Amino acid sequence: MERIDTSAVAHAILDAPGWARVGITAPSSCLREDAALELARVIADAVDAPASVPSPEQSTLPL
């Protein structure tokens, strides 16, 4: 079994939509569940995606 890269998971959480990151602390259980599902989707996509493919949402910075 392959170990999941914790750094990739951390970056996926930080790249997740803000509403999902905040939503997991919401008082409404329905909103918490929706937020948790969105975070899980983002993490699963990051784990399944090849590491060399940049996110289309990431802007390039000149060096």
Coordinates of N, CA, C and O in Angstrom, one line a residue, residues 8 10 13 21 34 40 44 46 51 61:
A8 N 1.0 17.0 0.2 CA 0.0 17.2 -0.8 C -1.4 17.4 -0.3 O -2.1 18.2 -0.8
A10 N -2.0 18.6 2.7 CA -2.1 20.0 3.3 C -2.3 21.0 2.3 O -3.1 22.0 2.5
I13 N -5.9 21.0 1.1 CA -6.8 21.7 2.1 C -6.7 23.2 1.9 O -7.7 23.9 1.9
R21 N -13.6 25.2 3.9 CA -12.7 25.2 5.1 C -13.4 25.8 6.3 O -13.2 25.3 7.4
D34 N -21.8 19.1 3.8 CA -21.4 19.5 2.5 C -20.0 20.0 2.4 O -19.3 19.7 1.4
A40 N -13.1 16.5 1.1 CA -12.7 15.2 0.7 C -12.5 15.1 -0.8 O -11.6 14.5 -1.3
A44 N -9.0 14.1 -2.6 CA -9.0 13.0 -3.4 C -8.5 13.4 -4.8 O -7.7 12.6 -5.4
A46 N -6.5 15.8 -5.5 CA -5.0 16.1 -5.4 C -4.2 14.9 -5.2 O -3.1 14.8 -5.8
A51 N 1.7 14.8 -9.9 CA 2.3 15.9 -9.1 C 2.8 17.0 -10.1 O 2.9 18.2 -9.7
L61 N 4.0 33.0 -11.6 CA 4.8 34.2 -11.1 C 6.1 34.2 -11.8 O 6.8 33.2 -11.9

